[in-house]
PDB file of C-alpha atoms in Angstrom:
ATOM      1  CA  MET A 709     -22.912  12.899 -27.220  1.00 45.00           C
ATOM      2  CA  LYS A 710     -25.853  10.480 -27.440  1.00 47.00           C
ATOM      3  CA  ARG A 711     -23.385   7.606 -27.586  1.00 50.00           C
ATOM      4  CA  ILE A 712     -20.976   8.934 -25.009  1.00 44.00           C
ATOM      5  CA  LEU A 713     -23.455   9.646 -22.184  1.00 46.00           C
ATOM      6  CA  PRO A 714     -24.832   6.057 -21.926  1.00 45.00           C
ATOM      7  CA  ALA A 715     -21.269   4.706 -21.882  1.00 45.00           C
ATOM      8  CA  VAL A 716     -20.290   7.058 -19.053  1.00 40.00           C
ATOM      9  CA  ALA A 717     -23.434   6.160 -17.098  1.00 46.00           C
ATOM     10  CA  LEU A 718     -22.755   2.453 -17.559  1.00 42.00           C
ATOM     11  CA  THR A 719     -19.152   2.825 -16.350  1.00 44.00           C
ATOM     12  CA  LEU A 720     -20.205   4.749 -13.240  1.00 45.00           C
ATOM     13  CA  GLY A 721     -22.924   2.197 -12.533  1.00 50.00           C
ATOM     14  CA  LEU A 722     -20.448  -0.675 -12.715  1.00 42.00           C
ATOM     15  CA  LEU A 723     -18.035   1.111 -10.390  1.00 43.00           C
ATOM     16  CA  VAL A 724     -20.727   1.828  -7.803  1.00 43.00           C
ATOM     17  CA  ALA A 725     -22.195  -1.661  -8.036  1.00 45.00           C
ATOM     18  CA  GLY A 726     -18.774  -3.271  -7.758  1.00 43.00           C
ATOM     19  CA  GLN A 727     -17.766  -1.480  -4.560  1.00 45.00           C
ATOM     20  CA  PRO A 728     -19.972  -3.460  -2.106  1.00 41.00           C
ATOM     21  CA  ALA A 729     -19.045  -6.697  -3.829  1.00 36.00           C
ATOM     22  CA  ALA A 730     -15.349  -5.963  -3.378  1.00 41.00           C
ATOM     23  CA  GLN A 731     -15.879  -5.333   0.335  1.00 49.00           C
ATOM     24  CA  ALA A 732     -17.945  -8.472   0.759  1.00 42.00           C
ATOM     25  CA  ALA A 733     -15.275 -10.535  -0.956  1.00 37.00           C
ATOM     26  CA  GLU A 734     -12.843  -9.664   1.839  1.00 52.00           C
ATOM     27  CA  GLY A 735     -14.979 -11.712   4.132  1.00 50.00           C
ATOM     28  CA  GLY A 736     -16.523  -9.504   6.319  1.00 51.00           C
ATOM     29  CA  ALA A 737     -17.529  -7.153   8.864  1.00 54.00           C
ATOM     30  CA  ALA A 738     -19.039  -3.764   8.182  1.00 86.00           C
ATOM     31  CA  LEU A 739     -16.202  -1.266   8.015  1.00 94.00           C
ATOM     32  CA  MET A 740     -15.585   1.046  10.945  1.00 95.00           C
ATOM     33  CA  ALA A 741     -14.826   4.709  10.316  1.00 95.00           C
ATOM     34  CA  SER A 742     -11.143   5.248  10.975  1.00 93.00           C
ATOM     35  CA  GLY A 743     -11.315   9.030  11.228  1.00 91.00           C
ATOM     36  CA  SER A 744      -7.805   9.098   9.811  1.00 85.00           C
ATOM     37  CA  GLY A 745      -6.044  12.251   8.681  1.00 84.00           C
ATOM     38  CA  VAL A 746      -2.425  12.712   7.691  1.00 87.00           C
ATOM     39  CA  GLY A 747      -2.442  16.366   8.757  1.00 86.00           C
ATOM     40  CA  ASP A 748      -1.954  15.432  12.437  1.00 91.00           C
ATOM     41  CA  GLN A 749       1.827  15.222  12.849  1.00 93.00           C
ATOM     42  CA  ALA A 750       1.654  14.048  16.477  1.00 95.00           C
ATOM     43  CA  SER A 751      -0.600  11.179  15.394  1.00 96.00           C
ATOM     44  CA  LEU A 752       1.822  10.287  12.603  1.00 96.00           C
ATOM     45  CA  GLN A 753       4.686  10.188  15.095  1.00 97.00           C
ATOM     46  CA  ARG A 754       2.741   7.911  17.446  1.00 97.00           C
ATOM     47  CA  GLY A 755       1.753   5.711  14.509  1.00 97.00           C
ATOM     48  CA  ALA A 756       5.375   5.439  13.405  1.00 97.00           C
ATOM     49  CA  LYS A 757       6.338   4.336  16.917  1.00 96.00           C
ATOM     50  CA  LEU A 758       3.655   1.618  16.827  1.00 97.00           C
ATOM     51  CA  TYR A 759       4.678   0.455  13.367  1.00 97.00           C
ATOM     52  CA  PHE A 760       8.369   0.135  14.206  1.00 96.00           C
ATOM     53  CA  ASN A 761       7.656  -1.601  17.512  1.00 95.00           C
ATOM     54  CA  TYR A 762       5.010  -4.066  16.339  1.00 95.00           C
ATOM     55  CA  CYS A 763       5.050  -4.369  12.530  1.00 94.00           C
ATOM     56  CA  VAL A 764       8.499  -3.926  11.035  1.00 93.00           C
ATOM     57  CA  GLY A 765       9.650  -7.333  12.268  1.00 91.00           C
ATOM     58  CA  CYS A 766       7.532  -8.901   9.511  1.00 91.00           C
ATOM     59  CA  HIS A 767       6.455  -6.088   7.157  1.00 94.00           C
ATOM     60  CA  SER A 768       8.636  -3.799   5.068  1.00 94.00           C
ATOM     61  CA  LEU A 769       7.990  -0.331   3.687  1.00 96.00           C
ATOM     62  CA  LYS A 770      10.203  -0.672   0.628  1.00 94.00           C
ATOM     63  CA  TYR A 771       9.066   2.631  -0.921  1.00 94.00           C
ATOM     64  CA  MET A 772       9.923   4.675   2.180  1.00 95.00           C
ATOM     65  CA  ARG A 773      13.314   5.761   3.473  1.00 96.00           C
ATOM     66  CA  TYR A 774      14.159   6.568   7.075  1.00 97.00           C
ATOM     67  CA  SER A 775      15.369  10.004   5.978  1.00 97.00           C
ATOM     68  CA  ARG A 776      12.035  10.810   4.290  1.00 96.00           C
ATOM     69  CA  ILE A 777      10.117   9.793   7.412  1.00 96.00           C
ATOM     70  CA  ALA A 778      12.343  12.077   9.490  1.00 96.00           C
ATOM     71  CA  ASP A 779      11.768  15.055   7.186  1.00 95.00           C
ATOM     72  CA  ASP A 780       8.010  14.597   6.913  1.00 94.00           C
ATOM     73  CA  LEU A 781       7.324  13.796  10.568  1.00 95.00           C
ATOM     74  CA  GLY A 782       9.518  16.529  12.057  1.00 94.00           C
ATOM     75  CA  LEU A 783      12.075  14.138  13.547  1.00 95.00           C
ATOM     76  CA  THR A 784      15.852  14.431  13.685  1.00 96.00           C
ATOM     77  CA  GLU A 785      18.221  11.842  12.251  1.00 96.00           C
ATOM     78  CA  GLN A 786      19.267  10.916  15.794  1.00 96.00           C
ATOM     79  CA  GLN A 787      15.654  10.362  16.909  1.00 96.00           C
ATOM     80  CA  VAL A 788      14.919   8.134  13.935  1.00 96.00           C
ATOM     81  CA  MET A 789      18.106   6.074  14.158  1.00 96.00           C
ATOM     82  CA  GLN A 790      17.824   5.574  17.922  1.00 94.00           C
ATOM     83  CA  ASN A 791      14.079   4.997  18.258  1.00 94.00           C
ATOM     84  CA  LEU A 792      12.817   3.660  14.907  1.00 94.00           C
ATOM     85  CA  ASN A 793      15.720   1.812  13.312  1.00 93.00           C
ATOM     86  CA  PHE A 794      16.016  -1.701  14.734  1.00 89.00           C
ATOM     87  CA  THR A 795      17.601  -3.406  11.716  1.00 87.00           C
ATOM     88  CA  GLY A 796      20.956  -1.616  11.491  1.00 89.00           C
ATOM     89  CA  ALA A 797      19.961   0.160   8.279  1.00 93.00           C
ATOM     90  CA  LYS A 798      21.531   3.442   7.180  1.00 95.00           C
ATOM     91  CA  PHE A 799      19.617   6.718   7.419  1.00 96.00           C
ATOM     92  CA  ASP A 800      19.019   6.885   3.657  1.00 96.00           C
ATOM     93  CA  ASP A 801      18.042   3.203   3.326  1.00 96.00           C
ATOM     94  CA  PRO A 802      14.476   2.043   2.676  1.00 96.00           C
ATOM     95  CA  VAL A 803      12.580   0.425   5.540  1.00 96.00           C
ATOM     96  CA  ILE A 804      13.134  -3.301   4.985  1.00 94.00           C
ATOM     97  CA  SER A 805      12.221  -6.082   7.407  1.00 91.00           C
ATOM     98  CA  HIS A 806      15.040  -8.484   8.199  1.00 85.00           C
ATOM     99  CA  MET A 807      12.768 -11.516   8.324  1.00 86.00           C
ATOM    100  CA  PRO A 808      14.070 -14.017   5.730  1.00 84.00           C
ATOM    101  CA  ALA A 809      11.468 -14.666   3.040  1.00 80.00           C
ATOM    102  CA  GLU A 810      11.911 -18.445   3.263  1.00 83.00           C
ATOM    103  CA  ASP A 811      11.285 -18.420   7.028  1.00 83.00           C
ATOM    104  CA  ALA A 812       8.222 -16.215   6.608  1.00 79.00           C
ATOM    105  CA  THR A 813       6.821 -18.594   4.020  1.00 82.00           C
ATOM    106  CA  LYS A 814       7.441 -21.554   6.294  1.00 80.00           C
ATOM    107  CA  TRP A 815       5.840 -19.915   9.332  1.00 80.00           C
ATOM    108  CA  PHE A 816       2.904 -18.090   7.734  1.00 78.00           C
ATOM    109  CA  GLY A 817       2.359 -19.920   4.450  1.00 78.00           C
ATOM    110  CA  LYS A 818       3.506 -16.886   2.442  1.00 81.00           C
ATOM    111  CA  GLU A 819       5.766 -13.876   2.767  1.00 84.00           C
ATOM    112  CA  PRO A 820       4.125 -11.017   4.724  1.00 88.00           C
ATOM    113  CA  PRO A 821       3.111  -8.217   2.330  1.00 90.00           C
ATOM    114  CA  ASP A 822       4.948  -4.941   2.071  1.00 93.00           C
ATOM    115  CA  LEU A 823       2.762  -2.261   3.672  1.00 95.00           C
ATOM    116  CA  SER A 824       3.907   0.715   1.608  1.00 94.00           C
ATOM    117  CA  LEU A 825       0.663   0.794  -0.400  1.00 92.00           C
ATOM    118  CA  GLU A 826      -1.676  -1.157   1.883  1.00 93.00           C
ATOM    119  CA  VAL A 827      -3.974   1.726   2.816  1.00 94.00           C
ATOM    120  CA  GLY A 828      -4.008   2.982  -0.755  1.00 91.00           C
ATOM    121  CA  ALA A 829      -5.121  -0.443  -1.961  1.00 93.00           C
ATOM    122  CA  LYS A 830      -7.673  -1.297   0.758  1.00 94.00           C
ATOM    123  CA  THR A 831      -8.654   2.082   2.297  1.00 95.00           C
ATOM    124  CA  ALA A 832      -7.929   3.406   5.762  1.00 96.00           C
ATOM    125  CA  ASP A 833     -11.292   2.180   7.086  1.00 97.00           C
ATOM    126  CA  TRP A 834     -10.517  -1.395   6.002  1.00 97.00           C
ATOM    127  CA  VAL A 835      -7.123  -1.483   7.737  1.00 97.00           C
ATOM    128  CA  TYR A 836      -8.558   0.168  10.863  1.00 97.00           C
ATOM    129  CA  THR A 837     -11.402  -2.340  11.025  1.00 97.00           C
ATOM    130  CA  TYR A 838      -8.980  -5.221  10.470  1.00 96.00           C
ATOM    131  CA  LEU A 839      -6.837  -4.121  13.420  1.00 97.00           C
ATOM    132  CA  ASN A 840      -9.933  -3.957  15.651  1.00 97.00           C
ATOM    133  CA  THR A 841     -11.575  -7.281  14.734  1.00 96.00           C
ATOM    134  CA  PHE A 842      -9.132 -10.000  15.774  1.00 97.00           C
ATOM    135  CA  TYR A 843     -10.528 -12.661  18.084  1.00 96.00           C
ATOM    136  CA  LEU A 844      -9.385 -15.882  19.728  1.00 96.00           C
ATOM    137  CA  ASP A 845     -10.066 -18.955  17.597  1.00 94.00           C
ATOM    138  CA  PRO A 846      -8.855 -22.315  18.958  1.00 92.00           C
ATOM    139  CA  LYS A 847      -9.609 -23.916  15.571  1.00 90.00           C
ATOM    140  CA  SER A 848      -7.116 -21.683  13.802  1.00 90.00           C
ATOM    141  CA  PRO A 849      -3.478 -22.874  13.497  1.00 88.00           C
ATOM    142  CA  ILE A 850      -2.266 -19.531  14.861  1.00 90.00           C
ATOM    143  CA  GLY A 851      -4.941 -19.240  17.557  1.00 93.00           C
ATOM    144  CA  TRP A 852      -6.466 -16.089  16.079  1.00 95.00           C
ATOM    145  CA  ASN A 853      -9.028 -15.183  13.436  1.00 95.00           C
ATOM    146  CA  ASN A 854     -10.470 -11.973  12.080  1.00 95.00           C
ATOM    147  CA  THR A 855     -14.000 -11.032  11.052  1.00 94.00           C
ATOM    148  CA  THR A 856     -12.733  -8.596   8.420  1.00 95.00           C
ATOM    149  CA  LEU A 857     -10.426 -11.116   6.735  1.00 93.00           C
ATOM    150  CA  GLN A 858     -11.392 -14.659   7.660  1.00 91.00           C
ATOM    151  CA  ASN A 859      -8.565 -17.162   8.176  1.00 89.00           C
ATOM    152  CA  ALA A 860      -5.862 -14.511   7.978  1.00 87.00           C
ATOM    153  CA  SER A 861      -2.428 -16.086   8.387  1.00 86.00           C
ATOM    154  CA  MET A 862      -1.109 -13.171  10.470  1.00 89.00           C
ATOM    155  CA  PRO A 863      -1.043 -13.601  14.248  1.00 90.00           C
ATOM    156  CA  PHE A 864      -2.431 -10.629  16.162  1.00 95.00           C
ATOM    157  CA  PRO A 865       0.595  -8.410  16.952  1.00 94.00           C
ATOM    158  CA  LEU A 866      -1.302  -5.885  19.112  1.00 97.00           C
ATOM    159  CA  TRP A 867      -3.005  -8.327  21.486  1.00 96.00           C
ATOM    160  CA  GLU A 868      -1.084  -7.011  24.510  1.00 96.00           C
ATOM    161  CA  LEU A 869      -2.513  -3.559  23.839  1.00 97.00           C
ATOM    162  CA  GLN A 870      -6.118  -4.474  23.026  1.00 97.00           C
ATOM    163  CA  GLY A 871      -6.432  -7.652  25.036  1.00 97.00           C
ATOM    164  CA  GLN A 872      -8.244 -10.784  23.874  1.00 96.00           C
ATOM    165  CA  GLN A 873     -11.598 -10.701  22.121  1.00 96.00           C
ATOM    166  CA  THR A 874     -13.881 -13.716  21.812  1.00 95.00           C
ATOM    167  CA  ALA A 875     -16.534 -14.292  19.191  1.00 93.00           C
ATOM    168  CA  VAL A 876     -20.232 -14.559  19.990  1.00 93.00           C
ATOM    169  CA  LYS A 877     -21.771 -16.804  17.326  1.00 88.00           C
ATOM    170  CA  LYS A 878     -25.258 -16.497  15.935  1.00 85.00           C
ATOM    171  CA  PRO A 879     -27.590 -19.217  17.301  1.00 85.00           C
ATOM    172  CA  GLY A 880     -27.265 -22.397  15.256  1.00 80.00           C
ATOM    173  CA  SER A 881     -24.526 -20.919  13.063  1.00 81.00           C
ATOM    174  CA  ASP A 882     -20.757 -20.474  12.898  1.00 81.00           C
ATOM    175  CA  ALA A 883     -21.200 -16.881  11.766  1.00 86.00           C
ATOM    176  CA  VAL A 884     -19.823 -14.298  14.201  1.00 89.00           C
ATOM    177  CA  GLU A 885     -22.515 -11.995  15.538  1.00 89.00           C
ATOM    178  CA  LYS A 886     -20.272  -9.746  17.620  1.00 92.00           C
ATOM    179  CA  LEU A 887     -16.941  -9.624  19.447  1.00 95.00           C
ATOM    180  CA  GLU A 888     -16.552  -9.257  23.210  1.00 95.00           C
ATOM    181  CA  LEU A 889     -13.441  -8.209  25.110  1.00 96.00           C
ATOM    182  CA  SER A 890     -12.913 -11.151  27.458  1.00 95.00           C
ATOM    183  CA  HIS A 891      -9.436 -10.193  28.748  1.00 95.00           C
ATOM    184  CA  PRO A 892      -8.524  -6.472  28.773  1.00 96.00           C
ATOM    185  CA  GLY A 893      -5.113  -5.380  27.517  1.00 96.00           C
ATOM    186  CA  LYS A 894      -2.764  -2.591  28.523  1.00 97.00           C
ATOM    187  CA  LEU A 895      -5.014   0.021  26.906  1.00 97.00           C
ATOM    188  CA  THR A 896      -8.664   0.827  27.412  1.00 97.00           C
ATOM    189  CA  PRO A 897     -10.912   0.263  24.356  1.00 96.00           C
ATOM    190  CA  ALA A 898     -10.890   4.007  23.630  1.00 97.00           C
ATOM    191  CA  GLN A 899      -7.105   4.185  23.950  1.00 98.00           C
ATOM    192  CA  TYR A 900      -6.668   1.160  21.700  1.00 98.00           C
ATOM    193  CA  GLN A 901      -8.919   2.661  19.041  1.00 97.00           C
ATOM    194  CA  GLN A 902      -6.836   5.832  19.134  1.00 97.00           C
ATOM    195  CA  ALA A 903      -3.639   3.773  18.864  1.00 97.00           C
ATOM    196  CA  THR A 904      -4.892   1.909  15.795  1.00 97.00           C
ATOM    197  CA  ARG A 905      -6.087   5.205  14.318  1.00 97.00           C
ATOM    198  CA  ASP A 906      -2.553   6.563  14.757  1.00 97.00           C
ATOM    199  CA  LEU A 907      -1.101   3.472  13.094  1.00 97.00           C
ATOM    200  CA  VAL A 908      -3.524   3.774  10.177  1.00 97.00           C
ATOM    201  CA  ASN A 909      -2.663   7.472   9.860  1.00 96.00           C
ATOM    202  CA  PHE A 910       0.998   6.555   9.526  1.00 97.00           C
ATOM    203  CA  LEU A 911       0.272   3.854   6.927  1.00 97.00           C
ATOM    204  CA  GLU A 912      -1.962   6.276   5.031  1.00 95.00           C
ATOM    205  CA  TYR A 913       0.908   8.771   4.969  1.00 95.00           C
ATOM    206  CA  VAL A 914       3.274   6.033   3.773  1.00 95.00           C
ATOM    207  CA  SER A 915       0.903   5.188   0.926  1.00 93.00           C
ATOM    208  CA  GLU A 916       1.163   8.752  -0.387  1.00 90.00           C
ATOM    209  CA  PRO A 917       3.839  10.874   1.338  1.00 89.00           C
ATOM    210  CA  ALA A 918       3.315  13.695  -1.164  1.00 85.00           C
ATOM    211  CA  ALA A 919      -0.116  14.301   0.368  1.00 76.00           C
ATOM    212  CA  LEU A 920       1.532  16.317   3.155  1.00 71.00           C
ATOM    213  CA  GLN A 921       3.128  18.708   0.663  1.00 69.00           C
ATOM    214  CA  ARG A 922      -0.016  18.754  -1.471  1.00 69.00           C
ATOM    215  CA  HIS A 923      -2.097  19.951   1.468  1.00 67.00           C
ATOM    216  CA  ASN A 924       0.389  22.745   2.150  1.00 68.00           C
ATOM    217  CA  TYR A 925       0.505  23.743  -1.515  1.00 70.00           C
ATOM    218  CA  GLY A 926      -3.286  23.702  -1.651  1.00 75.00           C
ATOM    219  CA  ILE A 927      -3.526  26.603   0.800  1.00 78.00           C
ATOM    220  CA  TRP A 928      -1.236  28.744  -1.342  1.00 78.00           C
ATOM    221  CA  VAL A 929      -3.094  27.767  -4.508  1.00 83.00           C
ATOM    222  CA  LEU A 930      -6.405  28.862  -2.971  1.00 84.00           C
ATOM    223  CA  LEU A 931      -4.871  32.146  -1.842  1.00 85.00           C
ATOM    224  CA  PHE A 932      -3.503  32.716  -5.346  1.00 87.00           C
ATOM    225  CA  LEU A 933      -6.887  31.987  -6.905  1.00 89.00           C
ATOM    226  CA  ALA A 934      -8.592  34.375  -4.494  1.00 89.00           C
ATOM    227  CA  LEU A 935      -6.083  37.134  -5.312  1.00 89.00           C
ATOM    228  CA  PHE A 936      -6.339  36.408  -9.043  1.00 88.00           C
ATOM    229  CA  THR A 937     -10.139  36.584  -8.857  1.00 91.00           C
ATOM    230  CA  LEU A 938      -9.947  39.967  -7.143  1.00 88.00           C
ATOM    231  CA  LEU A 939      -7.511  41.323  -9.736  1.00 88.00           C
ATOM    232  CA  ALA A 940      -9.634  39.940 -12.591  1.00 90.00           C
ATOM    233  CA  TYR A 941     -12.707  41.615 -11.111  1.00 84.00           C
ATOM    234  CA  LEU A 942     -10.937  44.969 -10.757  1.00 85.00           C
ATOM    235  CA  LEU A 943      -9.586  44.643 -14.309  1.00 86.00           C
ATOM    236  CA  LYS A 944     -13.078  43.860 -15.614  1.00 83.00           C
ATOM    237  CA  LYS A 945     -14.462  46.971 -13.890  1.00 82.00           C
ATOM    238  CA  GLU A 946     -11.689  49.097 -15.391  1.00 81.00           C
ATOM    239  CA  TYR A 947     -12.335  47.806 -18.918  1.00 80.00           C
ATOM    240  CA  TRP A 948     -16.107  48.195 -18.711  1.00 84.00           C
ATOM    241  CA  LYS A 949     -16.393  51.501 -16.824  1.00 78.00           C
ATOM    242  CA  ASP A 950     -16.581  53.519 -20.052  1.00 75.00           C
ATOM    243  CA  VAL A 951     -19.204  51.170 -21.524  1.00 73.00           C
ATOM    244  CA  HIS A 952     -21.544  51.589 -18.572  1.00 59.00           C
TER     245      HIS A 952
END
């Protein structure tokens, strides 16, 4: 035990110390709280609509099938095929973007990443902050930059919804002090934050679809444990009544 405890403490210390460094390495801004939660089915449905209207042209979800999305989000096959399937895929096919990899590499410098595990890899707060921190940058080849991930090669797909943000630089520095909304979009700031929260909710669900079932099972497990505890208590009283 004397040897094991210092090793455990050292491991935990390295994990805690490494977390801020990992966030700083992404380039950026302090993370905003996404307030995400996969238990809100209406939010998941709205997030799916945003993903398939603004993201699927470049990004795939190769570990998700249209049929699984329908089952988990309470949608019919007709609703999914008419409103979410823009690539001609079959109902049981995975969600694959039809952008050719060679064209994507030519346009963006590399193939856009699959988003199946994006939230699981970077956290919901990171993705939410990323979607809220794009700003106009005339020095960038694509005209946009991002305080969360500097020099990102992805153009801002949601600019019509949020509008255009401009960067306010710190005096005598190129560092961004804050972002200001210079040209409003179709949504108010509050509405846009809710929209990106819905999108992050959907991507969080995609990262671990089993979480929906796990939450449902958890309720029954707790009820079972409560009932088992009651029965164990009554059994204990029965066994010990003659002793006392």
